[in-house]
PDB file of C-alpha atoms in Angstrom:
ATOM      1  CA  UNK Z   1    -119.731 -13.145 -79.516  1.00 42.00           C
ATOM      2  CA  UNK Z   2    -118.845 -11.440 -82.799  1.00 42.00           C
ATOM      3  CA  UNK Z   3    -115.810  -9.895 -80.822  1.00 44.00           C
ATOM      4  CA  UNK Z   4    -114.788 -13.053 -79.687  1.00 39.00           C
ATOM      5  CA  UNK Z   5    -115.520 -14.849 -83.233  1.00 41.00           C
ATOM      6  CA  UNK Z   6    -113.359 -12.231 -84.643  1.00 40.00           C
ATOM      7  CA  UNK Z   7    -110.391 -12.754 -82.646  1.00 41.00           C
ATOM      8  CA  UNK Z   8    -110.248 -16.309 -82.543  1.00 42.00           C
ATOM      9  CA  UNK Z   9    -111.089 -17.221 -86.003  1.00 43.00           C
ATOM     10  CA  UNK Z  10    -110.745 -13.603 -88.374  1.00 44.00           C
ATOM     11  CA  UNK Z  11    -107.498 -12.515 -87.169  1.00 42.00           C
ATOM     12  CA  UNK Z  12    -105.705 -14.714 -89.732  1.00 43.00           C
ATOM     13  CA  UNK Z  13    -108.028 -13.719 -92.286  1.00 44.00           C
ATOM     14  CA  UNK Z  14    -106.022 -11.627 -95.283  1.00 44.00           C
ATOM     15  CA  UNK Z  15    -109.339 -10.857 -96.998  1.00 50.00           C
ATOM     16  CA  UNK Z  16    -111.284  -9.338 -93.684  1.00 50.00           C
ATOM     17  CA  UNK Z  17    -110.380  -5.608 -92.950  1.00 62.00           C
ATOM     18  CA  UNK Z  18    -110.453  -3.965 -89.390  1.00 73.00           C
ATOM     19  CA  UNK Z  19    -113.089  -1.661 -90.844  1.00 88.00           C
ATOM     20  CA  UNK Z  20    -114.818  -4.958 -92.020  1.00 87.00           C
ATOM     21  CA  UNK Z  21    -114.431  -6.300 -88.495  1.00 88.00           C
ATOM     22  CA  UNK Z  22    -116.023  -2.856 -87.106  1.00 92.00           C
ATOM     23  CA  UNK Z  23    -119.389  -2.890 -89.747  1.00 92.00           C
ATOM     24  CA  UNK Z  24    -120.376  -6.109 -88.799  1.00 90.00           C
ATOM     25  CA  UNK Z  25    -119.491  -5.393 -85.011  1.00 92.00           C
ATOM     26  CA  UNK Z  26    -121.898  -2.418 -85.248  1.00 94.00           C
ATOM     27  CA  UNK Z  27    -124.746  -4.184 -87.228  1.00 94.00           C
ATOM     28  CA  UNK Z  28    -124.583  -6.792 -85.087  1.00 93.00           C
ATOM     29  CA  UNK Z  29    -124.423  -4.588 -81.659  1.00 93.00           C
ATOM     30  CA  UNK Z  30    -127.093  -2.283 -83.363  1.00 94.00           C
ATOM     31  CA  UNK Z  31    -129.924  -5.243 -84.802  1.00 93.00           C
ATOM     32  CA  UNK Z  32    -129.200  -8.245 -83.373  1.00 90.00           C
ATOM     33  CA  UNK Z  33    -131.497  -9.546 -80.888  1.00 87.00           C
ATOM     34  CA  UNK Z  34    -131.789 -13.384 -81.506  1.00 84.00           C
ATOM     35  CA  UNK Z  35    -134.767 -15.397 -79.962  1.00 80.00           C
ATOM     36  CA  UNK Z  36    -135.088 -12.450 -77.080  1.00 81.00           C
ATOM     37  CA  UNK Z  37    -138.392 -10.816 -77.727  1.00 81.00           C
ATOM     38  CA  UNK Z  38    -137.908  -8.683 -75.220  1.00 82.00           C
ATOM     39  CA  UNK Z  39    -135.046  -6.715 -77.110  1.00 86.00           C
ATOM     40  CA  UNK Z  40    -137.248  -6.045 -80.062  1.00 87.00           C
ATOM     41  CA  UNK Z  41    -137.496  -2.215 -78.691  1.00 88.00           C
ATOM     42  CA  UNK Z  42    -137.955   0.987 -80.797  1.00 89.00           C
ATOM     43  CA  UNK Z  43    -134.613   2.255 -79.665  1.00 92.00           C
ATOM     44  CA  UNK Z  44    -133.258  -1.416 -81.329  1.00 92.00           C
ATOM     45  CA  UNK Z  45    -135.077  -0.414 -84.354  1.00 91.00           C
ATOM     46  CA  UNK Z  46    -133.763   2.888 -84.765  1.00 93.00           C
ATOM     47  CA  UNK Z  47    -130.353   2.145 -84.078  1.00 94.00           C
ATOM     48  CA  UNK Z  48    -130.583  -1.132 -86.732  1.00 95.00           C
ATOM     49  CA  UNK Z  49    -132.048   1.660 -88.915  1.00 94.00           C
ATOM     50  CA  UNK Z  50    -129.214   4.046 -88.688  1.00 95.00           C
ATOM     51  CA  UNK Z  51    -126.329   1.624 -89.243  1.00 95.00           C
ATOM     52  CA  UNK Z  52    -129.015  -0.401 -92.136  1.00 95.00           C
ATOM     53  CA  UNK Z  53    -129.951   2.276 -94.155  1.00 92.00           C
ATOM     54  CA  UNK Z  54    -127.468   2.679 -96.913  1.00 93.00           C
ATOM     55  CA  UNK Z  55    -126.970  -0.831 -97.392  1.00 94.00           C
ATOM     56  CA  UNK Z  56    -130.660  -2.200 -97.465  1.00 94.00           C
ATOM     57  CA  UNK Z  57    -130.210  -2.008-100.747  1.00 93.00           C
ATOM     58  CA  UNK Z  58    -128.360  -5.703-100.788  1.00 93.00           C
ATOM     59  CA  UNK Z  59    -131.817  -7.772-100.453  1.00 89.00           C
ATOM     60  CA  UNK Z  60    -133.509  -8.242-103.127  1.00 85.00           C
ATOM     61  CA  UNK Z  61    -136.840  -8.527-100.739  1.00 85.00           C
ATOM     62  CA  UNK Z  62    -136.096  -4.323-100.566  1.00 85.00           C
ATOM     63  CA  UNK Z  63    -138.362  -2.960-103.282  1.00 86.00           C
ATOM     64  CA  UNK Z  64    -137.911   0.782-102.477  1.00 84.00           C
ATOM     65  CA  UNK Z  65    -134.661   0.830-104.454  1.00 84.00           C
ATOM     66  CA  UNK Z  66    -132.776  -1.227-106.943  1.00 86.00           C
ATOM     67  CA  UNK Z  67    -130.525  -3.513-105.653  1.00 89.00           C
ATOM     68  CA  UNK Z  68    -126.647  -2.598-105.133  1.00 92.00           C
ATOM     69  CA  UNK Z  69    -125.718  -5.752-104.690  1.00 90.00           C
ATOM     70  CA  UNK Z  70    -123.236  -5.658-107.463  1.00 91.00           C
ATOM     71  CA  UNK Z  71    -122.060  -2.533-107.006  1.00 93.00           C
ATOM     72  CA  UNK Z  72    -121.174  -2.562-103.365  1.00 91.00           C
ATOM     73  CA  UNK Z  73    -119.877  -6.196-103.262  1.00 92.00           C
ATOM     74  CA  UNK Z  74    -121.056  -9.635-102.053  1.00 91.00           C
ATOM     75  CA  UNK Z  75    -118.546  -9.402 -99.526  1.00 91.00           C
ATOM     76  CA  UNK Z  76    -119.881  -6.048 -97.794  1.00 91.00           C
ATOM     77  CA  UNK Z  77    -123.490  -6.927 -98.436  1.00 93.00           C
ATOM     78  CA  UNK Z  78    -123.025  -9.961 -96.450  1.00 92.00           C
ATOM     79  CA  UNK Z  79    -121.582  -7.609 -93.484  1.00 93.00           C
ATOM     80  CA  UNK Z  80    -124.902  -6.287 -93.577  1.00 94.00           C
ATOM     81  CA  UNK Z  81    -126.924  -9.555 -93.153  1.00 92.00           C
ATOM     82  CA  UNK Z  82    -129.033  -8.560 -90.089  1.00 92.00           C
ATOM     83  CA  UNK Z  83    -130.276  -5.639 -91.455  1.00 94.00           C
ATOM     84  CA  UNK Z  84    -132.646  -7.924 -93.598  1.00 92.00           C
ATOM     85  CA  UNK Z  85    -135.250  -7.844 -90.628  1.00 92.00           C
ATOM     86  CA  UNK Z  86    -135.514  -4.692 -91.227  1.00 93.00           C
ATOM     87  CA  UNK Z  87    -137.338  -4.922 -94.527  1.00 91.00           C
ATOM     88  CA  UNK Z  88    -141.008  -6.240 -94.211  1.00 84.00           C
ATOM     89  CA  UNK Z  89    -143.690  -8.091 -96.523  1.00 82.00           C
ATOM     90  CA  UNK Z  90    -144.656  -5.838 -98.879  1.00 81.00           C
ATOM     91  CA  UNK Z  91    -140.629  -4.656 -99.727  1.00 85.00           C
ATOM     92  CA  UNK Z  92    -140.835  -1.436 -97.320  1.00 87.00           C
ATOM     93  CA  UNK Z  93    -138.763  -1.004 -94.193  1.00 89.00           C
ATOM     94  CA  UNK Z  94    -139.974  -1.961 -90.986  1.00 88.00           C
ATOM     95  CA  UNK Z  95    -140.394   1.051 -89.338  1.00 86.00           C
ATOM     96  CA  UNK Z  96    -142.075   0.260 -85.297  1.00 84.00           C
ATOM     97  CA  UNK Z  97    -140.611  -2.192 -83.093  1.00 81.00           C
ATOM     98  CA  UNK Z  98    -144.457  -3.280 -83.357  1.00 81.00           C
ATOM     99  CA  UNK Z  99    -144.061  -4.148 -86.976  1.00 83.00           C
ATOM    100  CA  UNK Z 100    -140.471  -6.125 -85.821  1.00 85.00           C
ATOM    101  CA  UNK Z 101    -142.103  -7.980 -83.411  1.00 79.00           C
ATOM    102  CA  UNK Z 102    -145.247  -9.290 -85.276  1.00 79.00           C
ATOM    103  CA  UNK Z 103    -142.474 -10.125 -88.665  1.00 78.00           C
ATOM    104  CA  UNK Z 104    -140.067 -12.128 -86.668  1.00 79.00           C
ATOM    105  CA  UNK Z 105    -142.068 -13.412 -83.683  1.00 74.00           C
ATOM    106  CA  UNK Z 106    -145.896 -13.342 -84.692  1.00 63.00           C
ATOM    107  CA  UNK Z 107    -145.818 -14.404 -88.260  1.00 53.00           C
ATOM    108  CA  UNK Z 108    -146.440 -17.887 -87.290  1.00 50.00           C
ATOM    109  CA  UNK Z 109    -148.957 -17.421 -84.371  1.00 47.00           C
ATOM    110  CA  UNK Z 110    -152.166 -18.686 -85.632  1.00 46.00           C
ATOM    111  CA  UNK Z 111    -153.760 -17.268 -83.006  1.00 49.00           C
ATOM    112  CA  UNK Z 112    -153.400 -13.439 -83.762  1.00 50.00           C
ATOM    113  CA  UNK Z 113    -155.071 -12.066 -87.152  1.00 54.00           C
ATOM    114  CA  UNK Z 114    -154.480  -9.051 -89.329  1.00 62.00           C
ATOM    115  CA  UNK Z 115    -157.358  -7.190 -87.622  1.00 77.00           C
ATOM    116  CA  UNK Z 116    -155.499  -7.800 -84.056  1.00 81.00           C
ATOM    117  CA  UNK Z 117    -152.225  -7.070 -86.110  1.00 79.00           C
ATOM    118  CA  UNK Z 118    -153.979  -3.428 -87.065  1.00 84.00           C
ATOM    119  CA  UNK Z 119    -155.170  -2.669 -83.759  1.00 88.00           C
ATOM    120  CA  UNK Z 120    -151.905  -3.100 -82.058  1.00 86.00           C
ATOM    121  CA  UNK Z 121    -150.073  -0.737 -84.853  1.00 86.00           C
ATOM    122  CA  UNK Z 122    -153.012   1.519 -84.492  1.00 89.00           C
ATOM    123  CA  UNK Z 123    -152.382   1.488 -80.248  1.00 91.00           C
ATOM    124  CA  UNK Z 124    -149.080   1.845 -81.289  1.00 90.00           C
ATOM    125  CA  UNK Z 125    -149.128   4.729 -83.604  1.00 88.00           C
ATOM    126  CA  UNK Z 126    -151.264   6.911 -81.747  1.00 90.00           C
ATOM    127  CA  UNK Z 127    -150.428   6.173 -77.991  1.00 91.00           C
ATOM    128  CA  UNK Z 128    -146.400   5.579 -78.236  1.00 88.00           C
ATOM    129  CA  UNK Z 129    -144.093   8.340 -76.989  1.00 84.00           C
ATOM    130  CA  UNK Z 130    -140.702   6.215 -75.527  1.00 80.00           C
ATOM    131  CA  UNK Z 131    -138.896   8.529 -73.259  1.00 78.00           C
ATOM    132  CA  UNK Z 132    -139.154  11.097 -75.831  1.00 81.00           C
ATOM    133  CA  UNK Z 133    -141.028  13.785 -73.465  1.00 83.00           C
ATOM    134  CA  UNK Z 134    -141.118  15.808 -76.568  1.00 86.00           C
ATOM    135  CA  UNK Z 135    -143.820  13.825 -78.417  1.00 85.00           C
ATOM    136  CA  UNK Z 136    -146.301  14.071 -75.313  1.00 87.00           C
ATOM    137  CA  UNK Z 137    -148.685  16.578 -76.882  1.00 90.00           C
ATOM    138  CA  UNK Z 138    -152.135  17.305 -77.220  1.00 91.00           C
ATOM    139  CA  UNK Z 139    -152.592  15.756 -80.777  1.00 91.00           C
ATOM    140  CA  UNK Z 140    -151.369  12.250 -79.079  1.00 89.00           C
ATOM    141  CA  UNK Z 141    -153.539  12.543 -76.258  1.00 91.00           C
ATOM    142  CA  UNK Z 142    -156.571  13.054 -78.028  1.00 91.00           C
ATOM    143  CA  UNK Z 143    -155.246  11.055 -80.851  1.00 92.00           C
ATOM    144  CA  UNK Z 144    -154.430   8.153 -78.248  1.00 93.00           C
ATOM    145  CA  UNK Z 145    -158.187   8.368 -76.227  1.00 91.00           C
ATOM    146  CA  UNK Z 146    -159.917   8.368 -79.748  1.00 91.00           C
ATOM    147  CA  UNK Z 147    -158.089   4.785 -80.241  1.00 91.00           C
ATOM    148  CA  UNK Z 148    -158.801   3.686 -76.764  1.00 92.00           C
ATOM    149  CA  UNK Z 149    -161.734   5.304 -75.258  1.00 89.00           C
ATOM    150  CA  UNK Z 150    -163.684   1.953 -75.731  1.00 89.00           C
ATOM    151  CA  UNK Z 151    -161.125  -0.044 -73.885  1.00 91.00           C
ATOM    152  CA  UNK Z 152    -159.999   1.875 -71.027  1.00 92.00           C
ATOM    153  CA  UNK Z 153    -162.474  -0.282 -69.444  1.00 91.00           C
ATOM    154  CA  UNK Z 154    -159.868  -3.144 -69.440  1.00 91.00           C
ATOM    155  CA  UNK Z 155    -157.398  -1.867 -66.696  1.00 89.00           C
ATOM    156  CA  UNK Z 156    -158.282  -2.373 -62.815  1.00 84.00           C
ATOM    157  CA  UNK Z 157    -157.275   1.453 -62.180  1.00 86.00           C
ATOM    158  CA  UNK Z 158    -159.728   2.791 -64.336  1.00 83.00           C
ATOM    159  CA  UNK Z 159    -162.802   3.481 -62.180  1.00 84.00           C
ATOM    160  CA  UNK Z 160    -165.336   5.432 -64.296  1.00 81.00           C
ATOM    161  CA  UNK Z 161    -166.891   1.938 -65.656  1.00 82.00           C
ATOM    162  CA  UNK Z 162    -166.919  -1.738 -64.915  1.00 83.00           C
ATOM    163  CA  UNK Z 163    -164.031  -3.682 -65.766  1.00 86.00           C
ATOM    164  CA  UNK Z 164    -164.813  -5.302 -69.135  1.00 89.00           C
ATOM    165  CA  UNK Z 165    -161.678  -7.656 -69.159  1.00 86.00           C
ATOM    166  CA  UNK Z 166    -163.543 -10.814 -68.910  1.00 86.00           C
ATOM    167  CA  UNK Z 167    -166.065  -9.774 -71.538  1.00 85.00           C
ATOM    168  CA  UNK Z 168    -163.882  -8.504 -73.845  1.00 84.00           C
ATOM    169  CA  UNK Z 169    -161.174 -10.806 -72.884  1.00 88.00           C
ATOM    170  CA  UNK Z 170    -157.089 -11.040 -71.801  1.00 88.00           C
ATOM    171  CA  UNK Z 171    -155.893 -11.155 -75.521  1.00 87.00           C
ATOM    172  CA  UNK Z 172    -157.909  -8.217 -76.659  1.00 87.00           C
ATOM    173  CA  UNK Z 173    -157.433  -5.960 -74.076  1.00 91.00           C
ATOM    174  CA  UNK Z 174    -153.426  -6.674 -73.770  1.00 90.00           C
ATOM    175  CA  UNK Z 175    -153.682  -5.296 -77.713  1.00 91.00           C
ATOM    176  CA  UNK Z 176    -154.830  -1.964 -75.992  1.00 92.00           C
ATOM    177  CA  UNK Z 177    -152.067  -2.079 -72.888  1.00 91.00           C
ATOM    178  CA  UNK Z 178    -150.312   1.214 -73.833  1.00 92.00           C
ATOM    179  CA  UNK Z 179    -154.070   2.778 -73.043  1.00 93.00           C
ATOM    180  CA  UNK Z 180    -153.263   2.430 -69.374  1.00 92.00           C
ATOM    181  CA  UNK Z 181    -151.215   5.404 -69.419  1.00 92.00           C
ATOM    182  CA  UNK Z 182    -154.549   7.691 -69.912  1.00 93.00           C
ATOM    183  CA  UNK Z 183    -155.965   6.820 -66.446  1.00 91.00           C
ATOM    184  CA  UNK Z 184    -154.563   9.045 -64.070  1.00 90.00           C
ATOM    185  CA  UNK Z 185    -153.842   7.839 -59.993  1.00 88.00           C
ATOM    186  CA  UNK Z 186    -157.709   8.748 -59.214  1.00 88.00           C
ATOM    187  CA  UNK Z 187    -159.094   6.240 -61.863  1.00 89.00           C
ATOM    188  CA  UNK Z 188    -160.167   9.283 -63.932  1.00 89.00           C
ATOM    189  CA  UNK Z 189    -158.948   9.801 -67.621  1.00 90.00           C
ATOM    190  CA  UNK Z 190    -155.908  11.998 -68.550  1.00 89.00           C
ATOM    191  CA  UNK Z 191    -157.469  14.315 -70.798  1.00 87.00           C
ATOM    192  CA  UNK Z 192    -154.722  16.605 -71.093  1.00 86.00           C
ATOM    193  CA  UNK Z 193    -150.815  16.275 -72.473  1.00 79.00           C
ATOM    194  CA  UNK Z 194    -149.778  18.444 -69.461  1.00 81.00           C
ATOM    195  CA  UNK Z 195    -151.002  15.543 -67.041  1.00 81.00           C
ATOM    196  CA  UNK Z 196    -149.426  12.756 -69.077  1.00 79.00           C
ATOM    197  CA  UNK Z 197    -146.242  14.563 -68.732  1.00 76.00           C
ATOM    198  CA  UNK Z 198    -146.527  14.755 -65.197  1.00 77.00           C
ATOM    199  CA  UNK Z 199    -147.441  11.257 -65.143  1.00 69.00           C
TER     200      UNK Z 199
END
């Protein structure tokens, strides 16, 4: 819509530049992801992060540098508007699409707490590998069982134990969901970074 908004209502702007028109495109095409949760992904993160990073410097909510504000403009500060999401509570940058979710989506659910917060991020941390096939190693397998091993119990496939689901309970054990992927097709754990890979 930002193409469209731009051709219909910029074009006859003197004070908006083509290379204006293009930053905002690519902030917006990079970051935005409006009330679709599902598009908070790492790669969204990443990408907001490459096209954000020299101008999070514009928010004054960004306490890891002084501001630019003045130096770089109001005008190309506000090109950069999206990239605010990308700084968190605390005046860091947001860093997992975990983190993204929980600021823009979670921050009102009274239902989740910190400690739920910390599990996820721990899940998260020590599990996560994308479609990077690089990052499968034995570190994150052993790494990912030490942050799991007491709910693998959750997931139907896993057949060494009694499911635990009901005792434990949906909301906990969808925290641990990125877990499944150390149960191999036998209902055994992966225990090495060789058979994740061939997962």
């Amino acid at each position: 819509f930002i193409e469209l908004d731009l051709k219909e209502f910029d074009s006859d702007r003197p004070n908006i530049s083509t290379s204006e028109q293009m930053i905002e495109k690519d902030v917006f095409d990079a970051c935005y992801f409006g009330n679709d949760e599902s598009r908070v992904t790492q790669e969204l993160v990443t990408k907001c992060h490459n096209v954000c990073r020299s101008r999070l410097c514009c928010f004054d909510s960004y306490k890891l540098q002084g501001s630019c504000r003045a130096a770089v403009g109001e005008d190309e500060c506000e090109l950069y508007s999206l990239c605010e999401q990308l700084i968190n509570e605390n005046g860091g940058e947001v860093k997992t699409f975990i983190e993204l979710d929980l600021k823009e989506f979670d921050s009102d659910r009274p239902n989740i707490s910190t400690s739920e917060q910390m599990i996820e991020k721990d899940v998260f941390d020590a599990c996560y590998f994308g479609n990077d096939e690089s990052r499968v190693t034995q570190e994150l397998v052993t790494k990912c069982h030490n942050v799991c091993r007491s709910r693998l119990c959750c997931f139907d496939s896993y057949k060494l134990q009694g499911s635990c689901r009901a005792a434990v309970g949906e909301d906990e054990c969808e925290l641990y969901s990125l877990c499944e992927q150390l149960i191999n097709e036998n209902g055994g754990e992966v225990k090495t970074f060789i058979e994740l890979d061939l997962k």
